[in-house]
XYZ file of C-alpha atoms in Angstrom:
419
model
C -73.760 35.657 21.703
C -70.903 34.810 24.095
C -67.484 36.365 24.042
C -65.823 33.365 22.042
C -68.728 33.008 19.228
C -68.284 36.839 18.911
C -64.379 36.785 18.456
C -64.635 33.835 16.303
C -67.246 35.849 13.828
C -65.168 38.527 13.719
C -61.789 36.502 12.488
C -64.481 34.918 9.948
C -65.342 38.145 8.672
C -62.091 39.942 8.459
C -60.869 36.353 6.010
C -63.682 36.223 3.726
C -63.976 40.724 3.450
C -62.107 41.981 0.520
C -59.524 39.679 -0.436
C -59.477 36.618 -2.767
C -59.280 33.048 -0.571
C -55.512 32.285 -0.777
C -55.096 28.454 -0.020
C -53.067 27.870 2.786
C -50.978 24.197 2.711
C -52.760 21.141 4.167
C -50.333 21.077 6.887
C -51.649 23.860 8.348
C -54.243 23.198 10.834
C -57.295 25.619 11.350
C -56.046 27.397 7.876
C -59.270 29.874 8.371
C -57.491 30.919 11.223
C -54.770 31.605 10.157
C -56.350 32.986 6.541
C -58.166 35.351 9.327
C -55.086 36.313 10.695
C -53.513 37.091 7.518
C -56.514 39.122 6.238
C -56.602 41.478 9.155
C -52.835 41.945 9.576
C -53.069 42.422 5.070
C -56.035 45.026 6.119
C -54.548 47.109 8.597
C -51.344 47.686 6.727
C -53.786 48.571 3.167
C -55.435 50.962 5.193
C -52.104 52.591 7.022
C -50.931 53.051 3.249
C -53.956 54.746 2.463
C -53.218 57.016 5.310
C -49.938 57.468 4.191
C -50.376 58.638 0.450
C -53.031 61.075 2.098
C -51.129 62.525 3.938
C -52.381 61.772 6.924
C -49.833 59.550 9.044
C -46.684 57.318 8.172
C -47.634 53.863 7.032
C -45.264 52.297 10.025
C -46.732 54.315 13.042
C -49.984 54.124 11.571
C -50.194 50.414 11.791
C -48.241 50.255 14.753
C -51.323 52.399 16.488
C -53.398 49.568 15.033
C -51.315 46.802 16.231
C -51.292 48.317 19.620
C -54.921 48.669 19.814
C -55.314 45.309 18.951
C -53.358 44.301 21.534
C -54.654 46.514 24.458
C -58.123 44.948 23.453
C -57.411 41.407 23.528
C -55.546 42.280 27.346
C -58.612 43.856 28.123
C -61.230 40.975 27.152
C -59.063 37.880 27.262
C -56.980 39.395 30.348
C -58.246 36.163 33.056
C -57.516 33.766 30.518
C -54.137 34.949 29.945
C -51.348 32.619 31.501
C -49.333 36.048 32.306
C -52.215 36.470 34.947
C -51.127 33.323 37.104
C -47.787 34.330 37.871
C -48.193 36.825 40.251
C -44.868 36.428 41.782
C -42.962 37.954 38.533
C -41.480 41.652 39.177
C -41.948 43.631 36.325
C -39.661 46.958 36.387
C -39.912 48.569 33.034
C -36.175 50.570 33.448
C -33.286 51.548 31.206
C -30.116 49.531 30.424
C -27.061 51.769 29.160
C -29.696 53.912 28.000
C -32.238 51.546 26.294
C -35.620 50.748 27.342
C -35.715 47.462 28.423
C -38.442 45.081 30.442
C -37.099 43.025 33.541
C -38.769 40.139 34.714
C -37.341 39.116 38.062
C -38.700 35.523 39.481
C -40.061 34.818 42.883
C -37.256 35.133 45.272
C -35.437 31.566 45.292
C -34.117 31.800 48.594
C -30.509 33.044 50.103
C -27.450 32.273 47.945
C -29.709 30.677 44.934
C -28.104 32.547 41.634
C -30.403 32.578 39.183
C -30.327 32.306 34.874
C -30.179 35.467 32.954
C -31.933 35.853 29.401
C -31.664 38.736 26.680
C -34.543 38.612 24.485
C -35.221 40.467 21.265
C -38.410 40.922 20.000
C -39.300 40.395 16.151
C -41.414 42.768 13.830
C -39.405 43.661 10.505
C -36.907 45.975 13.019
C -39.958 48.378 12.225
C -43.004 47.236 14.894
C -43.493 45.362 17.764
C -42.213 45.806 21.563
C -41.175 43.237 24.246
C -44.151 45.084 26.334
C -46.622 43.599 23.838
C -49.268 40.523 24.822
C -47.544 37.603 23.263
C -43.732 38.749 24.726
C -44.833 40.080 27.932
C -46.518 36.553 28.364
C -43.730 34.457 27.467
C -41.446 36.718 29.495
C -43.404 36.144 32.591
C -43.361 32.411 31.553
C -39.951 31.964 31.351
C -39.023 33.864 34.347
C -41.600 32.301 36.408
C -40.929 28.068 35.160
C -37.143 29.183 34.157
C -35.851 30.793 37.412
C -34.779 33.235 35.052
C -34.305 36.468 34.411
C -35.510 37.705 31.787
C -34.554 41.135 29.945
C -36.476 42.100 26.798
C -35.405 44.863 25.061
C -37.417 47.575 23.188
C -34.498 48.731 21.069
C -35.116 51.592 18.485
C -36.975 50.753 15.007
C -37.442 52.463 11.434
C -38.618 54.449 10.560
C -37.058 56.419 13.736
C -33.622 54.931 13.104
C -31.987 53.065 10.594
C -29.479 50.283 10.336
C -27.274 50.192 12.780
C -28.724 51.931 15.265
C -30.844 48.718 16.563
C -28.443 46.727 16.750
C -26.576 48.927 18.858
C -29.015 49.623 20.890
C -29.154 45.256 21.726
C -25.183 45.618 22.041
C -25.237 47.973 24.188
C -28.183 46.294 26.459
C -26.603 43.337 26.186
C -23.191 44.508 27.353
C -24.827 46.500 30.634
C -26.629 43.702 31.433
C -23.340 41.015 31.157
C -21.700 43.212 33.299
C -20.524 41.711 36.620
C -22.284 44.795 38.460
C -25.612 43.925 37.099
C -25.343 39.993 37.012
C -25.047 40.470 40.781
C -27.437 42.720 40.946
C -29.745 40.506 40.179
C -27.941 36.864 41.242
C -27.629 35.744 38.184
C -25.145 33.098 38.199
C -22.303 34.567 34.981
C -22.472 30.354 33.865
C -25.924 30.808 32.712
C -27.176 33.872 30.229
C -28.569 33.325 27.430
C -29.427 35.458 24.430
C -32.143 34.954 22.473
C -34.862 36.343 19.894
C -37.288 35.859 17.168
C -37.850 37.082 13.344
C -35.900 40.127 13.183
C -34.888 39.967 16.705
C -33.354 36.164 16.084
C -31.547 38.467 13.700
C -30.156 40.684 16.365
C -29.403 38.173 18.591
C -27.536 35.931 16.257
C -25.696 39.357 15.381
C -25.289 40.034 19.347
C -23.796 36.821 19.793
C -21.224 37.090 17.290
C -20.435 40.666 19.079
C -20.109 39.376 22.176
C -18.278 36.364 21.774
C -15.185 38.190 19.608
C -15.176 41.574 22.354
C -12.674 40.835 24.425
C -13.956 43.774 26.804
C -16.741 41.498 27.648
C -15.458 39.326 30.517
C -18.774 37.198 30.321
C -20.191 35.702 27.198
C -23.291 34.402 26.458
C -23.569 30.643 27.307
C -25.852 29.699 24.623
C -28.078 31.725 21.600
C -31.991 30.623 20.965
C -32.644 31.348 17.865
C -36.590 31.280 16.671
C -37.335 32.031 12.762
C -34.078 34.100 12.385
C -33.871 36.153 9.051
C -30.017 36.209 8.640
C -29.141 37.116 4.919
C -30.451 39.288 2.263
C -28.204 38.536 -0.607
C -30.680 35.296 -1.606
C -34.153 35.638 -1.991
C -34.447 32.922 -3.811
C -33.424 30.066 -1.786
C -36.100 26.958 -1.586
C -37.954 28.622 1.212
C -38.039 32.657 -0.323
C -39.795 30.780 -3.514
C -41.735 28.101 -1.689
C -43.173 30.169 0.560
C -43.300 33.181 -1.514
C -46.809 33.792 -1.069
C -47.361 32.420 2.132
C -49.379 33.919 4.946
C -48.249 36.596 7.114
C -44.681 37.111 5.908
C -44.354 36.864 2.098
C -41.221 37.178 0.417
C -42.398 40.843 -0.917
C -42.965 41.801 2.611
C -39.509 40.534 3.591
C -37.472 42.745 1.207
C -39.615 45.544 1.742
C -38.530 45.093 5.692
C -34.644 44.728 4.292
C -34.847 47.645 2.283
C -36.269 49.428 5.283
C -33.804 48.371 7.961
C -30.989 49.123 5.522
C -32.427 52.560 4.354
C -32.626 51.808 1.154
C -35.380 53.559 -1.497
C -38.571 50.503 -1.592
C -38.832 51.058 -5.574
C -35.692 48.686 -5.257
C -37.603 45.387 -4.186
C -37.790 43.814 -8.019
C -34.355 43.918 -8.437
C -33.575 42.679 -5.210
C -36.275 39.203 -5.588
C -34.575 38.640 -9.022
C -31.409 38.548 -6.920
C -29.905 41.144 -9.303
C -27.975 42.922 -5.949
C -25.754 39.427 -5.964
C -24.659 39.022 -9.328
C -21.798 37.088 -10.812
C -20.179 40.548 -11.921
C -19.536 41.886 -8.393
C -15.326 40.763 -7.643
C -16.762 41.685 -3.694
C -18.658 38.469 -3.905
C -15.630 36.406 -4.163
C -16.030 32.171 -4.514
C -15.230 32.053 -0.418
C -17.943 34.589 0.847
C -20.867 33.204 -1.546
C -20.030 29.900 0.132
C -21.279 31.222 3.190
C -25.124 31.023 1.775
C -24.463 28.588 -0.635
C -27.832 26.726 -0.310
C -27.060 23.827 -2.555
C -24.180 22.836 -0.401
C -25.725 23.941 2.963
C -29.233 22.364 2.734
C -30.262 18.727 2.473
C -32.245 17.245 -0.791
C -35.471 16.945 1.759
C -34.860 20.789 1.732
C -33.817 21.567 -1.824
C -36.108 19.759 -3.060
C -36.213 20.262 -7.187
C -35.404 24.307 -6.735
C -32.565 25.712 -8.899
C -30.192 28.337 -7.661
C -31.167 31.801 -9.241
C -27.963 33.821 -10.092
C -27.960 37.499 -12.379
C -25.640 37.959 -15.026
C -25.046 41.846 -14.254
C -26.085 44.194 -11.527
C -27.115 47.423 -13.639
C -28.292 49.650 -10.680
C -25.057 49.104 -8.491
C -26.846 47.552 -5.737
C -24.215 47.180 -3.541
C -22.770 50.259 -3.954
C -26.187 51.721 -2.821
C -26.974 49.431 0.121
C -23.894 48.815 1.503
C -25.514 46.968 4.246
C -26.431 43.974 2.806
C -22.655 42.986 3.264
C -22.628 44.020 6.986
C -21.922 40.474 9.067
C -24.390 43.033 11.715
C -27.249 43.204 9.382
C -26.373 39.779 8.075
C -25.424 36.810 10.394
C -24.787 34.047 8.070
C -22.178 36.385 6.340
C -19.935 35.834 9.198
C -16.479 33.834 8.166
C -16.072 30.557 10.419
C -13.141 31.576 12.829
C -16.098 34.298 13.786
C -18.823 31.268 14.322
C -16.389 29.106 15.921
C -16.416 31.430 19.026
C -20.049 31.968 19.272
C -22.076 30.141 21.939
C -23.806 26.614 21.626
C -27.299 27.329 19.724
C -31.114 26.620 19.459
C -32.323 27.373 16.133
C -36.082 26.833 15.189
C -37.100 26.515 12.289
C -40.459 26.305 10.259
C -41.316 24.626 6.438
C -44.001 27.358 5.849
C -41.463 30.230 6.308
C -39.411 32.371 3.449
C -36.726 32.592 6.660
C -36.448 28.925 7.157
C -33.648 28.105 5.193
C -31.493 30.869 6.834
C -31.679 29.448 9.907
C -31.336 25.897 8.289
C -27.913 27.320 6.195
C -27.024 29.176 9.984
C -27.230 25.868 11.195
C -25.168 23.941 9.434
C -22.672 26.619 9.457
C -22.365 26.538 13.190
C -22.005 22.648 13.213
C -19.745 23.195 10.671
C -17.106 25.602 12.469
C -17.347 23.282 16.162
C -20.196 24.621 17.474
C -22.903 22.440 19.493
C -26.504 23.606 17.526
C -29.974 21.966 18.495
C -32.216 22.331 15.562
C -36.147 22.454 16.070
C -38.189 22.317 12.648
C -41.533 21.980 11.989
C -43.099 20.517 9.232
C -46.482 22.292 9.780
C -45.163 25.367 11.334
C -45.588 28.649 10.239
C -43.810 32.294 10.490
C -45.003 33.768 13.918
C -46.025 30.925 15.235
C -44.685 31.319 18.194
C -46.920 34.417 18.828
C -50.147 32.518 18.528
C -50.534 30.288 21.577
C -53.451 32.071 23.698
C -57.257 31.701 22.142
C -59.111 32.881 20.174
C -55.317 33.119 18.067
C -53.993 29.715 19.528
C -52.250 27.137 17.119
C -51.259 24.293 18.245
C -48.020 23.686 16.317
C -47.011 27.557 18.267
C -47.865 25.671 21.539
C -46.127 22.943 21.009
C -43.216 25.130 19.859
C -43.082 27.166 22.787
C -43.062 24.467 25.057
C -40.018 22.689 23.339
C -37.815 26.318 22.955
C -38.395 26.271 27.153
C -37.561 23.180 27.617
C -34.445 23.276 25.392
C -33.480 26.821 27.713
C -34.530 24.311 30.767
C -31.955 21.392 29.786
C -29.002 23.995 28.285
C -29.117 26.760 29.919
């Protein structure tokens, strides 16, 4: 049996072995795949709880051990089919910026006096797994830096259960700061005109939060140019928007998953996560959650019918475990993007947000949108109607997609033409 028949068994396997068939939307092409996909990621997190109530390990590093040997594997079996294995003329220096861990890609040298684009990218994974070392990043990276003439900087900033909120985020201000320094842009000839910041999931978080940073520090002499946003989560005072309940169950990030990530990131105790999916954390009783700031996420004034569709807003009468008192995070404009007031948007940098229907996060980035537009700022949006969460991660067999290809191309060629 040859390599692909064997890989191909296996994903069969891992989405018919222990759980139910969950139905994935007709939209979605090759749903086994992505039911396969589902199934192992559902799998390996089962068994790293099992490890956890043992004893044994914590559920996070358990599963991030898993993750990582996944990933090591498919390098090792897949490694001269992988794109990142054509451009050979991409430096790779894994160094330190301002004390962070960070990944450069340099491109092949463009000749005497060429400056170059810079990029900041933040890697996704619930601000609890993932690294920008990891197959799908490094490859797009290399990509990038290779096609872009760019420069790429992806930064492995610190994650839970390590740190808490807001200790990742600083870690991406701080990276981003060193590397908009005048020093290091000329360090690397890249031309101040051109950097870019950009990230997805939970790192489309961070770098919608970076932008905002940036753009109001008047310390920074350069700003950011423009902010590509992929699948941004950017709020966690709705989980009930079209998207949270549309997608509620959907593969690879359900809603469930989502708050458990918030709750997480924000240090918050997980027993929590009922009271914050019946949105009691945002109810009408709290005078902090004034007319003007609930505007801000106001999906029934920021999203279009074909978007809203027949879903009704879901709003608690009284918050009896004094949510906010106990997360005060969830009102941090660094934790939450969208929270930001519009004299804060109106100085952040022209924007690529993308977008997908089979996502809880999609209407964030859809409400970020509009916001942006709304205070003067240029915004490209890129949805797609049979994209998923991660997407953008699944573009090399046996785990291609092509809605992720197709994705990837247009977020590069968006960079290309702005940038």
């Amino acid at each position: 049996m040859g390599l692909k028949a064997v890989v191909v068994t296996v994903l069969l396997a891992a989405a018919l072995s222990y759980y139910v068939y969950n139905p994935m939307p007709d939209a979605i092409q090759e749903p086994w795949k992505l039911m396969a996909v589902d199934a192992a990621f559902r799998t390996g997190i089962n068994l790293a709880a099992l490890k956890y109530h043992l004893g044994i390990d914590h559920y996070i590093t358990s599963f991030r051990r898993t993750m990582q040997g996944f990933d090591s594997t498919m390098v090792a079996l897949l490694g001269s089919r992988s794109p990142a294995g054509v451009v050979p003329g991409v430096k790779v220096s894994d160094i330190t910026f301002a004390g962070v861990p960070v990944r450069v890609y340099e491109p092949p040298a463009g000749g005497e006096g060429h400056l170059r684009r810079g990029l900041l990218y933040l890697h996704g994974g619930g601000w609890a797994f993932g690294s920008g070392k990891m197959g799908a990043y490094d490859k797009v990276g290399r990509m990038i830096s290779d096609e872009l003439n760019t420069v790429v900087v992806s930064v492995d900033y610190r994650l839970f259960p390590e740190v808490l909120f807001p200790e990742p985020f600083l870690d991406c201000a701080a990276a981003a700061k060193h590397f908009l320094s005048p020093e290091v842009l000329d360090k690397y000839a890249i031309d101040p005109e051109r950097v870019a910041v950009s990230g997805d999931s939970a790192g489309g978080n961070l770098a919608a939060a970076i932008a905002q940073e940036v753009a109001a520090d008047d310390s920074v002499p350069v700003k950011f140019s423009v902010q590509a946003l992929i699948y941004p989560v950017l709020q966690a005072l709705d989980f009930n928007t079209p998207s949270y309940v549309q997608n509620r169950n959907m593969a690879i990030l359900p809603r469930q998953v989502m708050v458990q990530f918030w709750l997480q990131y924000l240090g918050a105790d997980i027993s929590l996560q009922p009271q914050l999916i019946a949105n009691n954390h945002s109810a009408l009783q709290h005078s902090v959650l004034t007319p003007e700031l609930r505007s801000r996420l106001d999906w029934t004034s920021l999203l279009s019918q074909k978007f809203k569709k027949s879903y009704k807003p879901v709003v608690a009468e009284r918050d009896s475990h004094g949510l906010l008192k106990k997360i005060p995070g969830l009102l941090d404009v660094r934790s939450s993007p969208l929270l930001a007031g519009p004299e804060v948007l109106a100085k952040c940098p022209r924007a690529y947000i993308l977008t997908c229907e089979f996502d809880v996060l999609r209407d964030d980035g859809l409400m970020y949108a509009r916001r942006l537009k709304d205070a003067g700022v240029s915004v490209t949006s890129d949805y797609y109607e049979d994209g998923f969460h991660g997407c953008l991660s699944f573009t090399s067999w046996p785990l291609d997609f092509d809605v992720g290809k197709r994705a990837l191309r247009n977020y590069m060629t968006w960079l290309q033409n702005n940038l």
